[in-house]
Amino acid sequence: MSANDIYEMDSMTETEEMEGEIELGMIEEEVVYPEEFLPTYHIISEGTVVAKAQLAEFNNKPDSLFFNDGVRRIDFILVYEDEDKKDFEKRHVFQRHKRRREYFEASLMKMGMELEATQSVIDQKLMFLKVHMPWDMLCTYAEVLHIKLPIQPNDLSSRPSPWRYFSFILKHFYPNENLISKETEFFTAPFEKDRMEYFHVRDKDLFFTPSMRSRMAYYILSRAPYEIRGSIKKFGITKLLDGGIYKAAYPLHDCRFNVQSKEEGCPNERYLLYEEWAHPKSFYKMQPLDLIRKYYGEKIGIYFAWLGFYTFMLALAAVVGLGCFIYGYKTQETNTWSKEVCDPEIGGKIVMCPQCDRVCKYWSLNSTCEASKKLCIFDNFGTLVFAVFMSIWVTLFLEFWKRYQAELEYEWDTVEFLEQEEPSRPEYEAKCIYERNNPVTGVKEKVPYTACGRCFRLSLGIGTVLFWILLILASIVAIIVYRLAFFAFSSEARVQDLKELEPLKEYVTPQMATAVTASLISFVVIIILNILYERVAIWITDFELPRTKTDYENSLTLKMFLFQFVNYYSSCFYIAFAKGKAVGYPGAPVYLLGKYRSEECDPGGCLIELTTQLSIIMGGKAIWNNIQEVLLPWLKNLISRYCTRVDPEKVIPRWEQDYRLQPFSKLGLFYEYLEMVIQFGFVTLFVASFPLAPILALVNNLFEIRVDAWKITTQFRRIMPEKAQDIGAWQPILQGVAVLAVATNAMIIAFTSDMIPRLVYYWSFSVYPYGDYGNYTMEGYISTSLSTFNIKDFSNDSRPLNTRYNITTCSYRDFRYPPGNPREYQFTVYYWHVIAAKMAFIIVVEHIVYLTKFILSYVIPDVPYAVKEQIKREKYLTQVILHETNLKLVTKRLKPAIDESGEKDTVMELKDDLELSLDF
């Protein structure tokens, strides 16, 4: 039976018996619809003495999850305001809303649902409509949605864990087994009503979990019509929520998060999740993923599983990165090039050329002593090892995640989820007005657009995304112009000996001041553009009208990631690969837009500035996300509780307690993934410049897991359970980032850091000596890495206005012949040797790392062998059930059609045919 079959049914058995009555204890008003509406239905309006008496009686059970009869379970809650109690001026609008709502509720009853309304304890105008799905309806829609349910216990022996010998220690890091016990493992199969006897049904009330019931209820709510005008049918709870006809729609939490329910049979899963997962005291414990999946659905469960696995793998990267940082910190005082910069006899006597036109002054090299020491912490040989290690780490992370994900797919019954036909989105179905032949089935079907229309929608989406990306690039150019202007200003202020800047001069160089302020401005621009683009991306995706929810999320994911990638990483790419790479020399500088002189790096390189940029963006992003995700919902709930204070003697029922919580956005999980994937990019793409990135990400994620858990458990209504097989479009995005990370880190080491020129200087003495010192030493490197310029060669536009130095030459960072040489100011042989070494380094490192990644991907199977065995066993059992059922049906149909003498032979022949097909 398909979804369309159910959707087009005129009635169901239970609905015919009820004759469309909403059971509320008393029928007060009968509304008769026009002919194009459904048959006559009875709608209850609250306000009678009987209704109030029932409400008062129920107040004694605030955590009840049932109708007033205490038998029928609440599967969903709809909230609306009573139109008869609203302002008279807008009565015509409210009456239209009422008609649509009543028609929608009548449609729900016709489809088999049972409804019950009750009045709010706090606000007399507010009404809560409770929705219940009877057993027969649950079975029908479980078959429609291909829900897999248990058929028999898992009889395959599990392999013993290698950690079992440490169980006496590890048990303290797992949830309390007395509270969250391990559930029995079952083989499962897609549910079918005709084969009910083969499923493991011990209790009909517990056979379908609350999350399954809520998912089926929402499926119906999304497809029930609320208005028909001619041939146009309007349907779906989403449209009613957007139009204000209903104020909210949500499944119920099973109890309060910090108090156990006293109701009989209540599992108190929300309380258990809070105590063993979301509470700060449980920060060191492993996540109860099975209970998370059971309570919130597979989509939420797979997110927390991925986040936990990513955090676990970050621990290894954090340890290695911390070791690399400690090595650089310990060796910063012994680095030869750093000591030469700080030495008054070397760095103090080297006068550097101005780095901007006219206002900038000459400056002494040893003024960058502190910056040079800090640079040595991040720019050392340990960084090279760490960059290669991270390239291997990211491959291991992705490969082992695939294996872990395969285990979860089997345990959570999502192995064949994507192979099943996913139902269309209600928004898509509502727009289907054109006909076409289905290329697979050959049957005519309705679609919302023609081929030209689809092309137009996609073109508009692509054009809009490109426009916003160009807008980001324009903002980056504006920030670059700011950097150039601010650098000139800070340089002028530094040489004017301003008293207010005197305490900072030793530590804050013009380059550092420019880098910090530009990074802060860049972060603010990033946040503003993100807020604006999010709305644009959602609007574009809605306009494209993807057919399924998976298509919708994949389309939005790609748009948002492309934008976020450019928005967050463009400034980092500029510093790493553009800044200081095309500056010319003092006599012939390069100008941006013909006016602004190209920005130069510090004599030690741009690596320290890239580190500063990464630390500010990563730290600022983490703080901003926590404000958005935690502080704002908490403040909203606090204000809501303050504004809706009630008499303490009144007991608020479960559904009204949940209504006072914040709604969880449809794209809430999307933003959680986006936040972590952007962080993953920072950790992998630029880790060669910032070895502390993994440990910062680790600390952030340890808080992120518990903060997200606390947030969804205490501050939000229960999230609508959804099915998901994997992390979706984020998986190929992570793989793409991992491939790009190899190239970016190799290029950072080659072009941004000063490591390759130092290695060339160190190892090439015996072949082509560049200095005046002995073999294998870094002495003299600083003077060798600087070129000389005759100040008489300055142009009038760039000549400094004033100088306190009595000099004829100055130095600048480059490898060029000195003035007076026949090839003055042209590149030296050293420059070409360094370029060749950089290119060779990139090629060799990339090939070695990519080869290693390929070998690891081939060696590590995506699906563990034990999981493959269990999947085969489950498929075999499903085939056996199907085989036996078909035999019974064939035998039953043949008995009246054949004579007694030939019955046995005919049945045996059919049995043999079915057994052969099963073996095949």
PDB file of C-alpha atoms in Angstrom, residues 398-407 409 735 856-865 867-868:
ATOM      1  CA  LEU A 398      36.424   9.699   7.782  1.00  0.00           C
ATOM      2  CA  GLU A 399      37.110   5.993   7.214  1.00  0.00           C
ATOM      3  CA  PHE A 400      36.463   4.940  10.800  1.00  0.00           C
ATOM      4  CA  TRP A 401      33.350   7.118  10.864  1.00  0.00           C
ATOM      5  CA  LYS A 402      31.999   5.186   7.863  1.00  0.00           C
ATOM      6  CA  ARG A 403      32.479   1.951   9.787  1.00  0.00           C
ATOM      7  CA  TYR A 404      30.841   3.326  12.910  1.00  0.00           C
ATOM      8  CA  GLN A 405      28.017   4.767  10.843  1.00  0.00           C
ATOM      9  CA  ALA A 406      27.443   1.369   9.213  1.00  0.00           C
ATOM     10  CA  GLU A 407      27.044  -0.181  12.665  1.00  0.00           C
ATOM     11  CA  GLU A 409      22.641   1.997  10.373  1.00  0.00           C
ATOM     12  CA  GLN A 735      35.624  14.441   2.130  1.00  0.00           C
ATOM     13  CA  LEU A 856      44.090   3.618   4.015  1.00  0.00           C
ATOM     14  CA  SER A 857      40.742   4.046   2.254  1.00  0.00           C
ATOM     15  CA  TYR A 858      41.255   0.739   0.451  1.00  0.00           C
ATOM     16  CA  VAL A 859      42.498  -1.213   3.478  1.00  0.00           C
ATOM     17  CA  ILE A 860      39.792  -0.062   5.911  1.00  0.00           C
ATOM     18  CA  PRO A 861      36.393  -1.529   4.854  1.00  0.00           C
ATOM     19  CA  ASP A 862      33.396   0.759   5.138  1.00  0.00           C
ATOM     20  CA  VAL A 863      31.203  -1.923   6.731  1.00  0.00           C
ATOM     21  CA  PRO A 864      32.534  -4.245   9.473  1.00  0.00           C
ATOM     22  CA  TYR A 865      32.387  -7.967   8.735  1.00  0.00           C
ATOM     23  CA  VAL A 867      27.594  -6.123  10.545  1.00  0.00           C
ATOM     24  CA  LYS A 868      27.555  -7.674   7.067  1.00  0.00           C
TER      25      LYS A 868
END
